[in-house]
């Protein structure tokens, strides 16, 4: 009878549980969503984890109780246990949410680790910073305090707080593993790159095991000498191949990734427009392009893409890698609008063939960044597209009232042709605020001028341009679809077979007319073997070309008399730069980012002339 009463008074006799590792401040490869709590059975009896309650921080002074549930975790063969409640002596259990399944899954486990999920995902996501001292374990109603002197926070991002040898230490995350051995190796490696591995151990270890997935191949590499042991292995050549290294009861994962634009969608999808400073509540407007009238924030920022293929593209679990001067991060993408079908409500949306689509970006976009689109989580998926941009030089007075975006022009032009310009946003429509034209001389045919353009008023069909030179004129017909039109003009000297006769260095013009007005673009031609005069005979010979010009583009100042001085002013009369001719064939000047009229004052021998340049 006495023994029975003794058991009732001490129901947890022989049971000892310790919080042995905490992780919450994630980095690029193991994010905060994979935060976890490790619990060590350092007693002599098995423990039924279904009877455990964990008190986790809710605020700076309060906690919330959660129980454990068995989760559905995506694991490699032999990793951990997800259906066992009994934690044996000397072994570890790890609590983390099933968000682990949607990330890179680069955490490693001992094969005997028990994995559980928290009963409340919401309670699990409260901030843990400066609150670690509030953690408690409760087993069968008995509260168990964590080891003494626990720090309030983890000081270094990407590190875990580990209870080892009687003290708390910051170390790399190693949930469910012994702490006496450390495997130091990269977590993500480019295809074909050799892998340096360092093993630190306080006890003798004889071999490193490498198991490769999905093949399941296993290799053993003998270790000799004393710690630290150093091994360099040739890298893998298969995208997504994962290695699990093990040594002395410690495990480490390595993922091999193709860093090229290797997605099957990369040839069919392009980034068309980027909005980083919205003026509309797009989310409140149901992503129809209308203003919902609510608060405007980063949830209303978007990326426009174009599916130029004849097949639908499924936008499911796509991500954006967002790189700025402050760091790198992964952000979830969701298809919100399909230009052919309207609003997309499903998280697994399909973008129609030859259609524009709008992607919302989790946590928004910076005004200056490099972005990379992936067709899955970046630690599994392949790169679809990448783009570096900077959104700047919009008049602050205009930006207060109007919404501007960064747009690919001509609309849907390939990368080697396209320019990126700032215009009023064109949600789900043809880019540009008017006709936009790019021309370039054909590399294989130096007398062929390739011409590319778009007009927001024309989706498909034909457009017509007139070409004029000092020697004649010609009409050019272009065909196109999806807002992008292309064609060419062949030029030549008098007597040659061509569309337009031109003079060496003479001014030529392309003219386009629509219902809103007449638009023109100048171009100059110099055939191999032809030369512009090295210098003008008088200052009046001075020529600027092309004119008009685009922002941040190079223009040429030709026929400048040797010794002439050139002063360039903006439209407010402020001096931008001064140049001097020393008999060069031509001088080069890069136009400013700001559009407007710029004046060139050329002076020599007491004579001055001025020329105006229009920058668009």
XYZ file of C-alpha atoms in Angstrom:
616
model
C 0.000 0.000 0.000
C 2.810 2.381 0.875
C 4.481 1.695 -2.479
C 1.232 2.428 -4.296
C 0.872 5.799 -2.563
C 4.490 6.595 -3.381
C 3.754 6.037 -7.097
C 0.733 8.338 -7.010
C 2.743 11.120 -5.442
C 5.557 10.789 -7.945
C 3.957 9.743 -11.249
C 6.976 10.873 -13.388
C 9.556 8.931 -11.402
C 12.445 7.997 -13.739
C 11.285 10.365 -16.477
C 13.504 13.300 -17.457
C 12.986 15.546 -20.490
C 15.211 18.472 -21.459
C 14.883 21.201 -24.070
C 18.200 20.631 -25.829
C 18.045 22.769 -29.012
C 16.022 25.775 -30.229
C 15.995 27.252 -33.722
C 13.922 30.172 -35.007
C 16.096 32.789 -36.768
C 16.285 31.275 -40.225
C 18.508 32.074 -43.166
C 18.194 31.566 -46.915
C 18.472 27.777 -46.856
C 16.749 26.977 -43.551
C 14.091 29.684 -43.082
C 12.216 30.757 -39.984
C 9.203 28.726 -41.135
C 11.274 25.632 -40.273
C 11.754 26.711 -36.650
C 11.903 23.818 -34.254
C 12.266 22.714 -30.647
C 14.359 19.654 -29.811
C 13.617 17.623 -26.681
C 16.074 15.077 -25.254
C 15.057 12.110 -23.147
C 17.987 12.184 -20.723
C 16.317 9.876 -18.241
C 16.309 6.120 -17.874
C 12.711 5.398 -18.902
C 10.821 5.589 -22.208
C 8.509 8.612 -22.484
C 5.062 8.731 -24.081
C 5.226 12.030 -25.990
C 1.435 12.144 -26.416
C 1.271 13.203 -22.744
C 3.593 16.175 -23.262
C 2.467 19.802 -23.367
C 4.843 22.588 -24.413
C 4.450 26.161 -23.186
C 5.690 28.455 -25.960
C 6.032 32.268 -25.821
C 2.986 34.288 -26.777
C 4.235 37.678 -25.584
C 7.119 38.988 -23.490
C 5.395 37.764 -20.329
C 2.903 35.070 -21.345
C 2.873 31.619 -22.916
C 0.397 29.430 -24.733
C 0.097 25.672 -24.326
C 0.382 23.366 -27.314
C 0.244 19.610 -27.525
C 1.938 17.380 -30.061
C 0.454 15.752 -33.126
C 1.880 13.289 -35.605
C 2.531 15.086 -38.893
C 2.870 14.187 -42.544
C 6.451 15.169 -43.264
C 8.145 14.613 -46.621
C 11.314 12.708 -45.781
C 13.990 10.711 -47.536
C 14.162 6.982 -46.912
C 15.437 6.211 -43.418
C 14.950 9.759 -42.089
C 13.376 10.020 -38.647
C 10.051 8.539 -37.451
C 6.645 10.186 -37.778
C 4.276 7.509 -36.386
C 5.903 6.625 -33.047
C 4.944 8.247 -29.733
C 7.511 6.558 -27.503
C 10.815 8.401 -27.026
C 13.505 6.021 -25.802
C 16.237 7.044 -23.343
C 19.083 9.008 -24.930
C 17.054 9.861 -28.018
C 15.546 13.095 -29.278
C 12.216 14.389 -30.501
C 11.804 17.451 -32.717
C 8.716 19.643 -32.986
C 8.245 21.675 -36.190
C 5.351 22.631 -38.444
C 4.490 20.990 -41.743
C 5.684 24.178 -43.470
C 8.892 22.164 -43.631
C 7.363 20.315 -46.590
C 7.049 23.457 -48.725
C 10.636 24.643 -48.213
C 14.021 23.313 -49.178
C 13.908 20.417 -46.680
C 17.605 20.757 -45.875
C 17.357 20.001 -42.154
C 18.945 16.673 -41.238
C 17.883 14.122 -38.648
C 19.235 11.110 -36.845
C 17.434 7.994 -38.064
C 15.987 7.510 -34.541
C 14.565 11.032 -34.238
C 10.828 11.365 -33.576
C 9.139 14.174 -35.527
C 5.979 15.905 -34.300
C 3.996 18.949 -35.368
C 2.452 21.493 -32.966
C -1.283 21.284 -32.343
C -1.615 24.987 -33.218
C 0.344 26.361 -36.143
C -0.672 29.915 -35.221
C 0.669 29.622 -31.680
C 3.887 28.176 -33.083
C 4.543 31.276 -35.177
C 4.551 33.867 -32.379
C 7.893 35.614 -31.993
C 10.484 33.740 -29.944
C 13.082 36.524 -29.897
C 13.896 37.730 -26.364
C 11.452 35.141 -24.988
C 13.374 31.862 -24.883
C 13.350 31.861 -21.075
C 9.567 31.332 -21.172
C 9.719 27.833 -22.687
C 8.468 25.086 -20.403
C 7.641 21.407 -20.724
C 4.645 19.930 -18.877
C 4.403 16.155 -18.582
C 1.383 14.595 -16.894
C 0.726 17.921 -15.188
C 4.287 18.266 -13.899
C 6.155 21.360 -15.165
C 9.744 20.882 -16.305
C 11.965 23.961 -16.542
C 14.564 24.272 -19.283
C 18.260 24.010 -18.420
C 19.492 27.025 -16.424
C 20.797 30.353 -17.757
C 19.068 30.098 -21.109
C 19.776 33.215 -23.252
C 16.837 35.391 -24.201
C 17.646 35.208 -27.924
C 19.950 33.748 -30.555
C 22.438 36.398 -31.622
C 23.427 35.052 -35.061
C 20.903 34.491 -37.818
C 20.908 30.929 -39.112
C 22.276 29.457 -35.872
C 20.547 27.261 -33.291
C 20.824 27.454 -29.499
C 22.216 24.133 -28.286
C 22.489 22.709 -24.744
C 25.871 20.951 -24.725
C 28.295 19.996 -21.980
C 26.343 21.889 -19.340
C 26.053 25.228 -21.184
C 24.108 26.929 -23.944
C 26.020 27.435 -27.203
C 25.152 28.758 -30.650
C 25.871 26.290 -33.431
C 24.613 25.150 -36.806
C 21.134 23.561 -36.713
C 21.404 19.819 -36.070
C 18.031 18.700 -34.728
C 17.676 15.190 -33.424
C 21.404 14.489 -33.588
C 24.336 13.870 -31.289
C 26.331 17.017 -30.579
C 29.817 15.517 -30.257
C 30.581 15.560 -34.001
C 30.295 18.476 -36.462
C 30.104 18.086 -40.234
C 31.076 21.351 -41.899
C 30.025 21.448 -45.552
C 27.927 23.666 -47.854
C 24.198 23.060 -48.020
C 23.699 24.135 -51.651
C 26.217 23.472 -54.435
C 26.179 24.235 -58.178
C 26.119 21.233 -60.489
C 29.523 19.684 -61.073
C 31.247 21.670 -58.317
C 33.539 19.721 -55.995
C 32.460 19.593 -52.346
C 34.887 20.286 -49.473
C 33.876 18.545 -46.241
C 35.437 19.028 -42.804
C 34.582 16.752 -39.873
C 35.350 17.845 -36.329
C 35.056 15.208 -33.636
C 36.080 14.868 -30.028
C 36.212 11.114 -30.488
C 37.718 8.860 -33.116
C 35.619 8.312 -36.260
C 36.604 5.982 -39.053
C 34.416 6.763 -42.088
C 32.108 9.185 -43.805
C 28.961 7.766 -45.386
C 27.356 9.528 -48.353
C 23.902 8.442 -49.470
C 22.656 9.937 -52.732
C 19.011 10.558 -53.581
C 16.938 9.807 -55.574
C 19.198 6.923 -56.669
C 19.751 5.599 -53.144
C 23.424 4.903 -53.924
C 25.610 4.764 -50.827
C 29.382 5.229 -50.647
C 31.767 4.933 -47.715
C 34.904 7.098 -47.487
C 37.500 5.996 -44.895
C 38.899 8.694 -42.605
C 42.446 8.613 -41.303
C 44.538 10.724 -38.975
C 43.017 12.933 -36.321
C 40.319 15.587 -36.180
C 39.629 17.700 -38.166
C 39.186 15.241 -41.030
C 39.104 16.770 -44.524
C 37.463 15.163 -47.557
C 36.822 16.658 -51.006
C 34.313 14.853 -53.231
C 33.463 15.422 -56.898
C 30.061 17.069 -57.267
C 26.857 15.729 -58.753
C 25.555 16.586 -62.226
C 21.820 16.031 -61.701
C 19.609 18.962 -60.693
C 18.000 18.443 -57.287
C 20.240 15.523 -56.328
C 20.551 15.417 -52.548
C 23.345 13.891 -50.511
C 22.944 12.898 -46.879
C 26.325 12.775 -45.164
C 26.623 10.846 -41.909
C 29.478 10.386 -39.488
C 29.497 9.522 -35.780
C 25.705 9.766 -35.512
C 25.585 13.228 -37.138
C 23.950 14.014 -40.474
C 24.215 16.821 -43.051
C 22.325 17.415 -46.313
C 23.730 18.866 -49.543
C 21.570 19.860 -52.522
C 22.927 20.235 -56.075
C 21.213 22.838 -58.247
C 21.418 23.951 -61.869
C 22.050 27.714 -61.797
C 21.191 28.227 -65.480
C 17.782 29.151 -66.888
C 16.963 25.473 -67.232
C 13.218 25.420 -66.547
C 11.160 24.016 -69.433
C 9.180 27.272 -69.156
C 12.177 29.582 -69.573
C 11.864 29.639 -73.383
C 8.148 30.429 -73.220
C 7.738 32.987 -70.450
C 9.082 36.528 -70.091
C 8.843 39.261 -67.488
C 6.864 42.104 -69.037
C 6.236 44.729 -66.335
C 7.096 45.422 -62.684
C 5.148 47.574 -60.226
C 6.890 48.421 -56.943
C 4.940 51.506 -55.797
C 1.226 50.891 -56.355
C -1.398 53.617 -56.002
C -4.323 51.185 -56.187
C -5.672 48.579 -53.790
C -5.372 45.778 -56.348
C -5.944 43.023 -53.798
C -9.111 44.722 -52.500
C -10.274 45.123 -56.082
C -10.168 41.367 -56.629
C -7.112 41.690 -58.888
C -9.259 42.865 -61.762
C -7.104 45.973 -62.152
C -9.685 48.102 -60.344
C -8.988 50.018 -57.132
C -10.602 48.332 -54.136
C -10.397 51.551 -52.171
C -8.643 49.977 -49.171
C -5.144 50.318 -47.776
C -2.406 50.124 -50.394
C 0.714 48.209 -49.340
C 3.253 45.639 -50.527
C 0.438 43.128 -51.051
C -0.639 45.211 -54.063
C 2.726 45.079 -55.834
C 2.979 42.816 -58.852
C 4.957 41.374 -61.718
C 3.418 41.002 -65.161
C 4.534 38.001 -67.214
C 3.752 36.864 -70.745
C 3.216 33.290 -71.890
C 4.337 33.379 -75.505
C 3.771 29.659 -76.068
C 0.730 27.869 -77.487
C 0.238 25.862 -74.279
C -1.065 26.836 -70.844
C 1.527 27.137 -68.066
C 0.638 26.014 -64.558
C 1.758 28.566 -61.963
C 1.795 26.420 -58.808
C 4.233 26.783 -55.905
C 6.333 29.234 -57.917
C 8.834 31.396 -56.087
C 10.836 34.539 -56.544
C 14.409 34.965 -55.355
C 14.675 38.608 -54.326
C 18.222 40.009 -54.120
C 19.013 43.508 -52.831
C 21.925 45.235 -51.116
C 20.297 44.174 -47.827
C 20.372 40.458 -48.671
C 18.592 37.618 -50.417
C 15.259 36.002 -49.748
C 12.669 33.685 -51.263
C 9.121 34.959 -51.806
C 6.040 33.045 -52.847
C 4.329 33.984 -56.125
C 0.677 33.603 -56.968
C -1.070 34.023 -60.302
C -3.791 36.635 -59.800
C -4.945 37.632 -63.258
C -5.058 35.949 -66.638
C -5.373 38.343 -69.551
C -7.482 35.859 -71.476
C -9.819 34.539 -68.780
C -9.916 37.226 -66.078
C -9.400 36.808 -62.328
C -7.645 33.671 -61.098
C -8.946 32.455 -57.744
C -7.150 29.116 -57.502
C -3.691 28.924 -55.936
C -2.832 26.473 -58.727
C -3.685 28.785 -61.592
C -3.057 28.219 -65.277
C -1.819 31.039 -67.496
C -3.464 30.801 -70.901
C -1.464 30.532 -74.137
C -0.220 33.833 -75.569
C -1.573 35.681 -72.559
C -0.399 38.244 -70.027
C -0.601 37.265 -66.370
C -0.225 39.179 -63.102
C 1.764 37.642 -60.233
C 1.468 38.942 -56.687
C 4.653 38.752 -54.608
C 4.696 37.742 -50.968
C 6.197 40.691 -49.004
C 6.406 42.852 -52.146
C 9.299 44.171 -54.220
C 12.145 46.613 -53.603
C 12.677 49.578 -55.927
C 16.090 48.172 -56.836
C 16.696 44.441 -56.991
C 17.621 41.376 -58.979
C 14.732 38.949 -59.228
C 14.776 35.312 -60.334
C 11.591 33.341 -61.051
C 11.546 29.623 -60.180
C 9.017 26.967 -61.181
C 9.135 25.509 -57.630
C 10.845 26.311 -54.351
C 14.329 27.659 -55.271
C 16.010 24.789 -53.437
C 14.219 22.330 -55.725
C 12.921 24.229 -58.726
C 14.584 25.496 -61.871
C 15.107 29.077 -62.987
C 12.479 30.446 -65.370
C 13.628 34.059 -65.810
C 15.828 36.634 -64.143
C 16.024 40.407 -64.310
C 17.908 43.221 -62.574
C 16.106 46.529 -62.332
C 16.112 49.910 -60.660
C 13.012 52.055 -60.413
C 14.021 55.701 -60.180
C 13.836 59.204 -61.627
C 10.089 59.547 -61.655
C 9.121 63.105 -60.726
C 8.050 63.055 -57.078
C 5.102 65.319 -57.867
C 3.868 62.951 -60.561
C 4.535 59.833 -58.482
C 2.313 61.259 -55.750
C -0.771 61.016 -57.944
C 0.031 58.681 -60.815
C 1.104 55.062 -60.767
C 4.257 54.256 -62.710
C 5.764 50.899 -63.530
C 8.870 49.574 -65.241
C 7.921 48.138 -68.626
C 9.451 46.044 -71.382
C 9.216 47.949 -74.668
C 8.501 47.345 -77.428
C 5.806 45.214 -75.834
C 6.797 41.520 -75.648
C 10.088 42.171 -77.437
C 12.814 39.520 -76.902
C 15.582 40.329 -74.405
C 18.181 41.229 -77.027
C 15.852 43.888 -78.462
C 13.837 45.120 -75.504
C 14.394 48.294 -73.526
C 13.046 48.918 -70.037
C 11.307 52.245 -69.545
C 9.117 53.863 -66.896
C 5.547 54.615 -67.997
C 2.124 54.846 -66.346
C 1.243 51.255 -65.410
C -0.564 49.110 -67.993
C -2.044 46.302 -65.892
C -2.664 43.328 -68.179
C -2.410 45.475 -71.335
C 0.130 46.433 -74.007
C 3.089 48.293 -72.531
C 4.034 51.883 -73.253
C 2.228 55.195 -73.269
C 2.344 55.378 -77.067
C 4.122 53.849 -80.079
C 7.611 52.619 -79.179
C 10.237 51.683 -81.759
C 13.698 50.097 -81.605
C 15.932 49.679 -84.645
C 19.307 48.038 -85.105
C 21.544 47.125 -87.998
C 21.536 43.464 -88.871
C 24.807 41.768 -87.924
C 24.962 39.554 -91.012
C 23.547 42.086 -93.476
C 24.992 45.579 -92.789
C 22.544 47.288 -95.169
C 19.459 45.906 -93.457
C 17.879 47.925 -90.668
C 15.799 45.646 -88.426
C 12.839 47.466 -86.895
C 10.725 46.434 -83.895
C 7.782 48.327 -82.455
C 4.582 48.250 -80.466
C 1.529 50.475 -80.266
C -0.860 50.174 -77.287
C -3.749 50.655 -79.718
C -2.918 47.619 -81.886
C -2.902 43.993 -80.695
C -2.241 42.198 -83.983
C -2.349 42.618 -87.731
C -0.177 45.083 -89.645
C 1.429 48.461 -89.094
C 2.813 50.795 -91.765
C 5.804 53.131 -91.603
C 7.211 55.631 -94.033
C 10.997 55.920 -94.397
C 12.525 59.168 -95.690
C 16.056 60.170 -96.642
C 17.610 63.066 -98.498
C 17.338 60.945 -101.666
C 13.799 59.565 -101.460
C 11.188 57.739 -99.429
C 9.758 54.242 -99.032
C 6.865 52.513 -97.272
C 7.420 49.587 -94.921
C 4.754 47.073 -93.866
C 5.175 45.112 -90.616
C 3.263 42.133 -89.331
C 2.855 41.052 -85.732
C 0.741 39.712 -82.922
C 0.401 39.991 -79.134
C 1.301 43.669 -79.434
C 4.759 43.119 -80.974
C 5.558 43.973 -84.612
C 8.763 43.562 -86.578
C 10.113 44.185 -90.046
C 13.121 45.564 -91.843
C 14.267 48.271 -94.241
C 17.064 47.714 -96.747
C 19.127 50.815 -97.576
C 21.807 51.464 -100.167
C 23.523 53.939 -102.394
C 22.037 55.233 -105.627
C 21.804 52.492 -108.223
C 21.731 49.605 -105.734
C 18.753 47.301 -105.186
C 17.212 48.485 -101.911
C 14.123 50.008 -100.316
C 15.614 53.419 -99.593
C 18.554 55.316 -101.084
C 20.638 57.065 -98.415
C 23.630 59.372 -98.204
C 26.695 58.610 -96.155
C 26.038 60.266 -92.776
C 22.804 61.812 -93.974
C 19.786 62.116 -91.763
C 17.041 59.530 -92.354
C 13.677 59.268 -90.632
C 11.041 56.632 -89.903
C 7.500 58.044 -89.608
C 4.464 56.335 -88.069
C 0.938 57.709 -87.878
C -2.006 56.595 -85.769
C -5.203 58.273 -84.609
C -3.343 60.181 -81.898
C -0.641 61.785 -84.011
C 2.535 61.473 -86.041
C 5.674 59.902 -84.550
C 9.194 59.923 -85.992
C 12.592 58.369 -85.289
C 15.889 59.396 -86.929
C 18.657 57.037 -87.976
C 22.070 57.348 -89.673
C 23.954 54.874 -91.784
C 27.650 54.346 -92.374
C 28.680 51.495 -94.616
C 32.003 49.722 -94.120
C 34.571 51.722 -96.015
C 32.537 54.930 -95.757
C 33.704 57.504 -93.268
C 32.128 60.540 -91.762
C 34.330 63.590 -92.178
C 36.890 63.610 -89.394
C 35.867 67.153 -88.607
C 33.515 69.807 -89.857
C 34.644 72.703 -91.951
C 32.705 75.156 -89.745
C 30.820 74.895 -86.448
C 27.586 74.932 -88.444
C 28.348 71.412 -89.742
C 27.788 69.968 -86.242
C 25.359 66.972 -86.197
C 23.705 65.050 -83.325
C 22.411 61.564 -84.014
C 20.159 59.822 -83.281
C 17.760 62.605 -82.440
C 15.367 62.040 -80.676
C 17.214 59.601 -78.401
C 16.239 57.375 -75.501
C 17.192 57.792 -71.878
C 20.541 56.293 -70.817
C 21.559 55.672 -74.424
C 24.639 56.744 -76.377
C 24.418 59.546 -78.941
C 27.088 60.657 -81.403
C 28.321 64.190 -82.044
C 29.717 64.258 -85.558
C 31.339 66.823 -87.859
C 32.740 68.747 -84.906
C 35.522 71.073 -86.031
C 38.823 70.337 -84.321
C 39.318 72.580 -81.308
C 35.613 73.344 -80.875
C 34.150 73.439 -77.366
C 30.773 71.853 -76.632
C 28.685 72.806 -73.587
C 25.575 70.740 -72.826
C 22.684 72.345 -70.897
C 19.451 70.932 -69.531
C 16.154 72.660 -70.225
C 16.594 74.844 -67.101
C 19.902 76.181 -68.371
C 22.096 74.213 -65.992
C 25.444 73.032 -67.383
C 25.621 69.237 -67.436
C 29.024 68.728 -69.020
C 31.683 70.299 -71.223
C 33.494 68.547 -74.075
C 36.389 69.467 -76.378
C 37.002 68.202 -79.906
C 40.534 67.176 -80.800
C 39.835 66.085 -84.350
C 38.066 62.818 -83.453
C 35.762 61.183 -85.977
C 32.931 61.684 -83.490
C 32.325 62.244 -79.794
C 30.050 60.073 -77.677
C 27.726 61.257 -74.894
C 25.360 59.190 -72.764
C 21.944 60.747 -72.363
C 20.537 61.334 -68.861
C 17.825 59.242 -67.216
C 15.485 62.233 -67.202
C 13.576 62.866 -70.437
C 13.435 66.379 -71.848
C 15.147 68.865 -74.167
C 18.915 69.346 -73.961
C 20.847 72.155 -75.630
C 24.316 71.716 -77.217
C 26.277 74.951 -77.614
C 29.266 74.567 -79.992
C 31.860 77.371 -80.070
C 35.010 77.900 -82.132
C 36.856 81.005 -83.285
C 34.272 83.369 -81.842
C 31.389 81.638 -83.653
C 28.734 79.633 -81.794
C 25.800 77.498 -82.896
C 23.258 75.568 -80.864
C 21.489 72.277 -81.448
C 18.632 70.717 -79.488
C 18.312 67.056 -78.513
C 15.014 65.467 -77.472
C 15.462 62.666 -74.920
C 12.454 60.358 -74.505
